[in-house]
PDB file of C-alpha atoms in Angstrom:
ATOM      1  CA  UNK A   1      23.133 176.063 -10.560  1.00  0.00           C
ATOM      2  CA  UNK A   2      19.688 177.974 -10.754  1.00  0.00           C
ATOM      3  CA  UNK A   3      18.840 181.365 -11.670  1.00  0.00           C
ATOM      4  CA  UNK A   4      19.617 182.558  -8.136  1.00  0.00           C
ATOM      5  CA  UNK A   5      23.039 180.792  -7.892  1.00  0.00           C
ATOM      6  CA  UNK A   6      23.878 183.261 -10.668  1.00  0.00           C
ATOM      7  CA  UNK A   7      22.651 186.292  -9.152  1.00  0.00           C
ATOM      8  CA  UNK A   8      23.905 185.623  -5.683  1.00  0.00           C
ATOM      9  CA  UNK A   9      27.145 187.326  -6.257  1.00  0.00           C
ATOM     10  CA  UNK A  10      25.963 190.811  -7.599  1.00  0.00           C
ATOM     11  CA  UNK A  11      23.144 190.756  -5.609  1.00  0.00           C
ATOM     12  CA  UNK A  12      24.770 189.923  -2.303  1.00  0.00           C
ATOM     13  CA  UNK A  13      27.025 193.270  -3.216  1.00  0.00           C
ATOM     14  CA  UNK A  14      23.985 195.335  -3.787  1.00  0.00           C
ATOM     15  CA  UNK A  15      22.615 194.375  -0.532  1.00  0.00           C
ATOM     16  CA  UNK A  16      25.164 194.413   1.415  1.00  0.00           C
ATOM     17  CA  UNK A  17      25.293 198.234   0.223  1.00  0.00           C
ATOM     18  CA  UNK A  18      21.799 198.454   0.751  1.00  0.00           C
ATOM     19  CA  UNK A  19      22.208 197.561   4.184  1.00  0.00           C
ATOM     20  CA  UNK A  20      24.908 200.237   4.943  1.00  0.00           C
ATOM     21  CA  UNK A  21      22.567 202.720   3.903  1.00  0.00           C
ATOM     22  CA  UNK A  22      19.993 201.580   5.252  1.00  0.00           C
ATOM     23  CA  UNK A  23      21.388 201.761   8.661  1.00  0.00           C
ATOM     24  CA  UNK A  24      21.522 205.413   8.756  1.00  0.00           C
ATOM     25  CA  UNK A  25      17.519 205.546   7.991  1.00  0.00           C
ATOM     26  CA  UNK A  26      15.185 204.783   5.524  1.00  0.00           C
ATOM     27  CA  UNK A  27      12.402 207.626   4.382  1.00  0.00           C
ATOM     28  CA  UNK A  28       9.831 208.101   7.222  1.00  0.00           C
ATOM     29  CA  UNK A  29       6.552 206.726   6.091  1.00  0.00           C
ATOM     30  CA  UNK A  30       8.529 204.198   3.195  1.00  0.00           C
ATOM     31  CA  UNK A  31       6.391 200.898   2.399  1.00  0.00           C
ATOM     32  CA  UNK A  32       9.915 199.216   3.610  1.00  0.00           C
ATOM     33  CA  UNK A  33       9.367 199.931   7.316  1.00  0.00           C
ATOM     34  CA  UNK A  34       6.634 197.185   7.792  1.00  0.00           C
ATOM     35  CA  UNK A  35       8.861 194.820   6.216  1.00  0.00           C
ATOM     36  CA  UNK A  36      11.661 195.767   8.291  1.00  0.00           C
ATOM     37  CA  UNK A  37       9.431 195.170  11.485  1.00  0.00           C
ATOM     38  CA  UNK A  38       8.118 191.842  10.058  1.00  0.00           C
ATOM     39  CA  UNK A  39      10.945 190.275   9.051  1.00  0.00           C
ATOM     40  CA  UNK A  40      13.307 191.532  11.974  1.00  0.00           C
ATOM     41  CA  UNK A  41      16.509 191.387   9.142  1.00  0.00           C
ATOM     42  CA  UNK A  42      18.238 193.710   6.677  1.00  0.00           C
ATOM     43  CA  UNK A  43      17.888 192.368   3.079  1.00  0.00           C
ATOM     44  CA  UNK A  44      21.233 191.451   2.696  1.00  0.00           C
ATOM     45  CA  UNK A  45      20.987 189.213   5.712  1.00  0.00           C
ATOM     46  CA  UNK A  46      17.826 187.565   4.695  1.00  0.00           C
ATOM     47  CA  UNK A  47      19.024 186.901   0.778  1.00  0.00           C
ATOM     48  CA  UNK A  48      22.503 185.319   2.827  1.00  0.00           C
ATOM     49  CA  UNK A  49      20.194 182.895   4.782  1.00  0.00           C
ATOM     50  CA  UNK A  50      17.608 182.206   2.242  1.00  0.00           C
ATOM     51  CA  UNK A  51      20.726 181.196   0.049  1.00  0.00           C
ATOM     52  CA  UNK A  52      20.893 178.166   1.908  1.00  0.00           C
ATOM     53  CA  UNK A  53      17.201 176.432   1.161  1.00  0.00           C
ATOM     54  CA  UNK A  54      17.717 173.981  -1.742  1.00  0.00           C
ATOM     55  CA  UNK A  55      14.995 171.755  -3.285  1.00  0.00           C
ATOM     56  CA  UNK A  56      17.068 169.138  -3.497  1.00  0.00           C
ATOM     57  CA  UNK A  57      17.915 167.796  -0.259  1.00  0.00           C
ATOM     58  CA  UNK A  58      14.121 168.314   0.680  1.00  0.00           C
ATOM     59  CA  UNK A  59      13.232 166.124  -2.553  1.00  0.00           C
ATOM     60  CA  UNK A  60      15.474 163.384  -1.737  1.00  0.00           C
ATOM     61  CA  UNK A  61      14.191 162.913   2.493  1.00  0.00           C
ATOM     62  CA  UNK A  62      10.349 162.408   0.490  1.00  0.00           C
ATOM     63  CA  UNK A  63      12.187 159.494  -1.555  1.00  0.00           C
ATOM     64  CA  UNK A  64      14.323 158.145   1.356  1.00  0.00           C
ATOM     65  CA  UNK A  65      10.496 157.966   3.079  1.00  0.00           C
ATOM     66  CA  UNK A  66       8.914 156.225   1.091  1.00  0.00           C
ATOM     67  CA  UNK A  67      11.343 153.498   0.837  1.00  0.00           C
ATOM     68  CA  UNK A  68      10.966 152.603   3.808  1.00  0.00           C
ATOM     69  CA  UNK A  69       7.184 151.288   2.553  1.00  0.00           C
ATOM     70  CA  UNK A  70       8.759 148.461   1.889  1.00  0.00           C
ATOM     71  CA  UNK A  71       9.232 147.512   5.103  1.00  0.00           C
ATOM     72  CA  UNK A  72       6.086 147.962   6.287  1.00  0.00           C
ATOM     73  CA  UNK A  73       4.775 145.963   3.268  1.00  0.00           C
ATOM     74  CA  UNK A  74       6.912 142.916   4.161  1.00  0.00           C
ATOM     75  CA  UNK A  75       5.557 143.299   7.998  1.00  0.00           C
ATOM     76  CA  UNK A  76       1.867 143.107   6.787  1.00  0.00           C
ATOM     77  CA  UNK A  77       2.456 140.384   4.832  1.00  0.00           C
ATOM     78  CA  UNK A  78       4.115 138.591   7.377  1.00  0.00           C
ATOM     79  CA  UNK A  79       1.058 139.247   9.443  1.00  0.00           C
ATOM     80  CA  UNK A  80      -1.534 137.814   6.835  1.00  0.00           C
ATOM     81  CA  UNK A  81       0.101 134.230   6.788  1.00  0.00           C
ATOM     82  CA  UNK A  82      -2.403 131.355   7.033  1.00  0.00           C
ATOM     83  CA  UNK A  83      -2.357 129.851  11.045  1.00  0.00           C
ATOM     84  CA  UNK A  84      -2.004 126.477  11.217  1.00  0.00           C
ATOM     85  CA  UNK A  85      -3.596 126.247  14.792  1.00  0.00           C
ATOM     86  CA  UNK A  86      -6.794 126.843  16.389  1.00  0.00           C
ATOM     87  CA  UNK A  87      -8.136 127.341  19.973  1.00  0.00           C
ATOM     88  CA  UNK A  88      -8.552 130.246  21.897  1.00  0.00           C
ATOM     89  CA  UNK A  89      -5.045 131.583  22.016  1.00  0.00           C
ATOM     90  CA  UNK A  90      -5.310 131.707  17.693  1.00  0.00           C
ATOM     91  CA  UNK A  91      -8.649 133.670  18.077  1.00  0.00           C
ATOM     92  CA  UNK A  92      -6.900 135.878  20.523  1.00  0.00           C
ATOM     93  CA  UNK A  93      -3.871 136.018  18.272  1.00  0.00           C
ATOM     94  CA  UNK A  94      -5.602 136.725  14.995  1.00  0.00           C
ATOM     95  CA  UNK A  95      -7.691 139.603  16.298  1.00  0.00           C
ATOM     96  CA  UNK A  96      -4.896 141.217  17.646  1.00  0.00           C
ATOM     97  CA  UNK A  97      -2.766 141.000  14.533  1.00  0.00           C
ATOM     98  CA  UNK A  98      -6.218 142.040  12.385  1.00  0.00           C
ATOM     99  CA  UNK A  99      -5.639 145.468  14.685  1.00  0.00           C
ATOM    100  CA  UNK A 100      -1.857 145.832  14.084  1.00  0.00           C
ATOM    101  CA  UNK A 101      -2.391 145.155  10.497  1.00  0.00           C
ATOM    102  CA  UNK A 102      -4.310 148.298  10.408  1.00  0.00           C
ATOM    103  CA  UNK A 103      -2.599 150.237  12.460  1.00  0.00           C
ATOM    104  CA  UNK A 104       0.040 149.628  10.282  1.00  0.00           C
ATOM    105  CA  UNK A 105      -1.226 150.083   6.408  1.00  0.00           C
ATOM    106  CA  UNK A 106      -5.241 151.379   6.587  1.00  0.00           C
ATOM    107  CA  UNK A 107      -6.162 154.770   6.219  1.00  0.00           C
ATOM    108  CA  UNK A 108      -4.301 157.884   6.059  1.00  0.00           C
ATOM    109  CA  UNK A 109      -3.871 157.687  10.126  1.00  0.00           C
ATOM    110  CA  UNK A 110      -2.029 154.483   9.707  1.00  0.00           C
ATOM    111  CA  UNK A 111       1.801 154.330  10.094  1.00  0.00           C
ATOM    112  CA  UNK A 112       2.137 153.943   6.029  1.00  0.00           C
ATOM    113  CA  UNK A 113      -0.509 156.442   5.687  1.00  0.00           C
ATOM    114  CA  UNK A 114       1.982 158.694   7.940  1.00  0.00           C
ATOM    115  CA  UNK A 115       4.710 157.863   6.247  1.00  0.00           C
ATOM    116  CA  UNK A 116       2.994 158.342   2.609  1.00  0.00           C
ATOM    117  CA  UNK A 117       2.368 162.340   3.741  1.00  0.00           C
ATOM    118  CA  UNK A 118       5.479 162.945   5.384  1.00  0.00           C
ATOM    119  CA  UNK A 119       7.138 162.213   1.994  1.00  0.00           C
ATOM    120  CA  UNK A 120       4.169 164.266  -0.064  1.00  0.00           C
ATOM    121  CA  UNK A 121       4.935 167.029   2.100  1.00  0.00           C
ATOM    122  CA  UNK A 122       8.964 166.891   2.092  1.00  0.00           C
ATOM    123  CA  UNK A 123       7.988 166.962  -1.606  1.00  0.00           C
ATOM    124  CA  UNK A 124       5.719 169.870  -1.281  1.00  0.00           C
ATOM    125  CA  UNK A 125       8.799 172.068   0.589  1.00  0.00           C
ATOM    126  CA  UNK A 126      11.057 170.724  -2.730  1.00  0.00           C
ATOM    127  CA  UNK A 127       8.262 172.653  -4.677  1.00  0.00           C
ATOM    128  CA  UNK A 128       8.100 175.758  -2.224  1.00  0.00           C
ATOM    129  CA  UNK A 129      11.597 176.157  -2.056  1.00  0.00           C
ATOM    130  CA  UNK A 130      12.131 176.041  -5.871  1.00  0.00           C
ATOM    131  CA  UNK A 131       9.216 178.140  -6.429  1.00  0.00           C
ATOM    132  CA  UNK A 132      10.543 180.816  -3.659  1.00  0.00           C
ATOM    133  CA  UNK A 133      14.068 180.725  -5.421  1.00  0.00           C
ATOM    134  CA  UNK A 134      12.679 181.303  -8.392  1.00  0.00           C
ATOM    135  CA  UNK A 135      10.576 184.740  -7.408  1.00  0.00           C
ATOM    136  CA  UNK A 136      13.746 186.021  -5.635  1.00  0.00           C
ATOM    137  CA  UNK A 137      15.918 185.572  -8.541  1.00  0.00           C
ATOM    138  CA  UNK A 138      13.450 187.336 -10.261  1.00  0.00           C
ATOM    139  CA  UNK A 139      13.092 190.628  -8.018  1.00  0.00           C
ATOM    140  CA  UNK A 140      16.900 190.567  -8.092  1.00  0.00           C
ATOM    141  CA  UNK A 141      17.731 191.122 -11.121  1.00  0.00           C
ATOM    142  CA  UNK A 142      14.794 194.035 -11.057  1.00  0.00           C
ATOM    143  CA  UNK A 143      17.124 195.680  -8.507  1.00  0.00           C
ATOM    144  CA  UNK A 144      20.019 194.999  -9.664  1.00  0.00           C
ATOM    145  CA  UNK A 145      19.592 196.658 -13.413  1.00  0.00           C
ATOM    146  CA  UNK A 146      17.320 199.138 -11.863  1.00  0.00           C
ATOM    147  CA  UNK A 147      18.074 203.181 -11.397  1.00  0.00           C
ATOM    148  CA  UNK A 148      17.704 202.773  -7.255  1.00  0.00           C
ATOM    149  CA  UNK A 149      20.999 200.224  -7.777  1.00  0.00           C
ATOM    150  CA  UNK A 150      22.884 203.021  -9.301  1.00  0.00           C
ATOM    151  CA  UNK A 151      22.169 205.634  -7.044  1.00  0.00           C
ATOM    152  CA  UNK A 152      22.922 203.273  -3.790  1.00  0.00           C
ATOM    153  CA  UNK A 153      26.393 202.584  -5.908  1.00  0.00           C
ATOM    154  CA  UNK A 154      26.856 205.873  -6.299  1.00  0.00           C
ATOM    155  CA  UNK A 155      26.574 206.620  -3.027  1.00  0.00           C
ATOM    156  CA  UNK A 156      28.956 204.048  -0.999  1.00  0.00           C
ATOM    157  CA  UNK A 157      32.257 203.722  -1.688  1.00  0.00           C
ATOM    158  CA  UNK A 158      34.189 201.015  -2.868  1.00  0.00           C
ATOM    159  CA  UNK A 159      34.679 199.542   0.681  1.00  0.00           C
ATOM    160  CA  UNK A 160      30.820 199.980   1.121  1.00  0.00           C
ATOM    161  CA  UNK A 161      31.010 202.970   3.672  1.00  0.00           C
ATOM    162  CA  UNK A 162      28.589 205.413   2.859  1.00  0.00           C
ATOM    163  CA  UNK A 163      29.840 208.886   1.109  1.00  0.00           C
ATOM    164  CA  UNK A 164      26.660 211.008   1.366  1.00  0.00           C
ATOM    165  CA  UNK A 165      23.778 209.037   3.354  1.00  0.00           C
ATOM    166  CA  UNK A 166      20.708 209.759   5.477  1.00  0.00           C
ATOM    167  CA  UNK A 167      16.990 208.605   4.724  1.00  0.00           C
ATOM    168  CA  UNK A 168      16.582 211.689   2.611  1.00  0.00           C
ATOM    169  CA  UNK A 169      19.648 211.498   0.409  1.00  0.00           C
ATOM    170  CA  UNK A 170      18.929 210.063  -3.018  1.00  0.00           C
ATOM    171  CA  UNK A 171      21.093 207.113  -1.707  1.00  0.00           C
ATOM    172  CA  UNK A 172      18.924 206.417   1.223  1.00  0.00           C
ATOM    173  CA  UNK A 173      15.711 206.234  -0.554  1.00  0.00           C
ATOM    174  CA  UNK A 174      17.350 204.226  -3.389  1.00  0.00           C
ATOM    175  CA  UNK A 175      18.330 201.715  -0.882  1.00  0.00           C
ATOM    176  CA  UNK A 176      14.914 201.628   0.979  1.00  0.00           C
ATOM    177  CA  UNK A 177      13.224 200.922  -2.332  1.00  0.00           C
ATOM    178  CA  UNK A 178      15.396 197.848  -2.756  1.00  0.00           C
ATOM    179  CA  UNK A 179      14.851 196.905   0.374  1.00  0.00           C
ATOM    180  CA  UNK A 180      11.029 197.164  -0.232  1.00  0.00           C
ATOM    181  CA  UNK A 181      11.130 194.778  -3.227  1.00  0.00           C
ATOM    182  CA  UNK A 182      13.442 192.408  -2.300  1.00  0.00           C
ATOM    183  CA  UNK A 183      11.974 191.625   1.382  1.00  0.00           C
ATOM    184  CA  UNK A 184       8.313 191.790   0.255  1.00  0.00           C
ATOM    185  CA  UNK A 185       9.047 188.861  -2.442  1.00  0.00           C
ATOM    186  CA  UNK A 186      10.818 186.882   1.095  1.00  0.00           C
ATOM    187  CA  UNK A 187       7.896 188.001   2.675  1.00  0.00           C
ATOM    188  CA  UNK A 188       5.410 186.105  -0.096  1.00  0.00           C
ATOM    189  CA  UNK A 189       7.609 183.118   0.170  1.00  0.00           C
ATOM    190  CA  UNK A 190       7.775 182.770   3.623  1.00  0.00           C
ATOM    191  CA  UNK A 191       4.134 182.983   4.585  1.00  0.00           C
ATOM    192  CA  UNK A 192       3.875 179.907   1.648  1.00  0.00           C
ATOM    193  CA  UNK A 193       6.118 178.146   3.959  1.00  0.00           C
ATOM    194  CA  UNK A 194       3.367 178.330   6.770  1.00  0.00           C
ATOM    195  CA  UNK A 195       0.667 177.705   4.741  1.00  0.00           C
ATOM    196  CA  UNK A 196       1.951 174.625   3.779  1.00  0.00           C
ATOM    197  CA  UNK A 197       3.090 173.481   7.517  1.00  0.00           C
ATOM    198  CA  UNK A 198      -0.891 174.807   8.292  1.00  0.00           C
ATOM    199  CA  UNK A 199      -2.192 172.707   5.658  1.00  0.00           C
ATOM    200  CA  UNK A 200       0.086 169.346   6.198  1.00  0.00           C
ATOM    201  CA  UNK A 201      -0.120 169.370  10.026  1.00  0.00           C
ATOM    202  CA  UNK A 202      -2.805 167.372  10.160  1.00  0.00           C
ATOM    203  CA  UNK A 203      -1.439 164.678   7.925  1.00  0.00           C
ATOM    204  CA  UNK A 204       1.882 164.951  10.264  1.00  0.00           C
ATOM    205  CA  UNK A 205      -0.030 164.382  13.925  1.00  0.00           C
ATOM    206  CA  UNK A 206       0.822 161.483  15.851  1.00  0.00           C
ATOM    207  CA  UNK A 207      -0.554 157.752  14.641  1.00  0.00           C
ATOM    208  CA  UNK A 208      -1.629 156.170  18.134  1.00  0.00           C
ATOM    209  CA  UNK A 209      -2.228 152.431  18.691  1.00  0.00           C
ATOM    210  CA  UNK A 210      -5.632 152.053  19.379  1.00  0.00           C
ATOM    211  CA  UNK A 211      -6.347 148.894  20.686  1.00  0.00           C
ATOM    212  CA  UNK A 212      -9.620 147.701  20.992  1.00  0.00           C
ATOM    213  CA  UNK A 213     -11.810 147.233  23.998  1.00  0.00           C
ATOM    214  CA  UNK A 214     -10.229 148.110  26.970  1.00  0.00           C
ATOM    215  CA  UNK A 215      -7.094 146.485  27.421  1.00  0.00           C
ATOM    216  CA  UNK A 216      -4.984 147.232  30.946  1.00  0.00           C
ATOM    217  CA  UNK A 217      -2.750 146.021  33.997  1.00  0.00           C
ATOM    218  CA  UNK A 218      -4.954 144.892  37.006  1.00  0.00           C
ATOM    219  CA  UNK A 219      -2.325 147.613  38.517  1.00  0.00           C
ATOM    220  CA  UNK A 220      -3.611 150.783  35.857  1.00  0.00           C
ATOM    221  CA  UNK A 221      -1.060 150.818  33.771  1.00  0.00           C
ATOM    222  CA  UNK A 222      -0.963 150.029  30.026  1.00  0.00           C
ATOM    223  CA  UNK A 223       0.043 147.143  28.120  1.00  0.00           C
ATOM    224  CA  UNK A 224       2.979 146.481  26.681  1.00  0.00           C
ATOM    225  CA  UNK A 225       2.677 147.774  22.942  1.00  0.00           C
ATOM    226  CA  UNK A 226       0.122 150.607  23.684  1.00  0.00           C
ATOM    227  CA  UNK A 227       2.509 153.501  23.349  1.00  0.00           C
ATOM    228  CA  UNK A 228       1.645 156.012  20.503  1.00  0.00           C
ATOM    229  CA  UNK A 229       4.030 155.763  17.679  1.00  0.00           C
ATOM    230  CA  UNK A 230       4.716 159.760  16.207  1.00  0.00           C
ATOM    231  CA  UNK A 231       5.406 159.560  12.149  1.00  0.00           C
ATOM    232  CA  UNK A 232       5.989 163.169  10.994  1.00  0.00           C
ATOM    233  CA  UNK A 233       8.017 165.341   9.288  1.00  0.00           C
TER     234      UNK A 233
END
């Protein structure tokens, strides 16, 4: 359980008043209606499906992925045995497994070197995610010891229906200043979720077989073994 598991309770409450409020207005002109428009959710519905991300699930798809290195170790050593034969066909045969042997482990647009960044950057979200939970635990308990969470108590009842609100009851702006903080900190973490998916892609394109010269059907079409493999997250 993180710091966030232990706020979720209290601050889901909060929010979920927040949101009552905040559906009768919010102050015109209030830093929070940008946010709003951005992130197209209340804050109590964003802090319910942000709830979900966990680091560790995210940590433990890099591991699975690099196990399966393994595999493609045994296949390129299988591929570097000594041939006992000579002749055309072996001259044929060895340059063709000198090209699969690095398409398979060469370079960081090899299959392993596709494999190797998927599980950086499955490691990478682990770290986001944490991070993110983190900042949001954070900004919650701000609002939730804060003045604003008093007044937007104060003004719902227990069943969370609004006594006295409006965007210019004390309630109302309360609630849009909560709103303000907690969104803008899901805003921060969010746009570090596409800057890493901007800064990964490339690692993550597809790893084509690239044979060399130019290999073909006499009817067009391509050889068997010439389709391009995808490895990406």
């Amino acid at each position: 359980m993180d710091p966030l598991d232990r706020l979720a309770e209290p601050g889901l409450d909060l929010l979920r008043r927040v949101d009552t409020l905040l559906a009768a207005g919010a102050p015109e002109g209030h830093r929070v209606w940008p946010l709003l428009r951005r992130m197209q959710v209340l804050p109590g519905d964003a802090l319910r499906s942000f709830l979900d991300l966990r680091p560790a699930p995210l940590a433990g798809a890099g591991r699975t992925v690099r196990r399966q290195v393994h595999g493609y170790d045994h296949a390129c050593a299988a591929l570097t045995d000594p041939v006992l034969w000579s002749g055309p066909a072996a001259a044929s045969y060895g340059q063709s497994r000198a090209m699969l042997l690095r398409h398979l482990d060469e370079g960081p647009e090899s299959l392993v070197g596709r494999l190797e960044a998927t599980a950086s950057y499955a490691d990478a979200l682990a770290d986001w995610v944490e991070g993110s939970r983190l900042a949001v635990a954070r900004a919650l308990a701000d609002v939730i010891g804060s003045a604003e969470a008093v007044a937007v108590v104060t003004a719902t009842s227990v069943t969370g229906e609004a006594t006295h609100s409006g965007p210019s009851s004390p309630g109302g702006a309360a609630a849009a200043e909560i709103a303000a903080r907690v969104l803008a900190v899901l805003c921060v973490a969010y746009d570090g979720a596409e800057t890493l998916l901007r800064q990964w892609a490339p690692s993550l394109a597809e790893s084509p077989w690239r044979p060399a010269g130019n290999r073909s059907r006499p009817d067009g079409g391509a050889l068997p073994g010439t389709r391009a493999t995808r490895i990406g997250w």
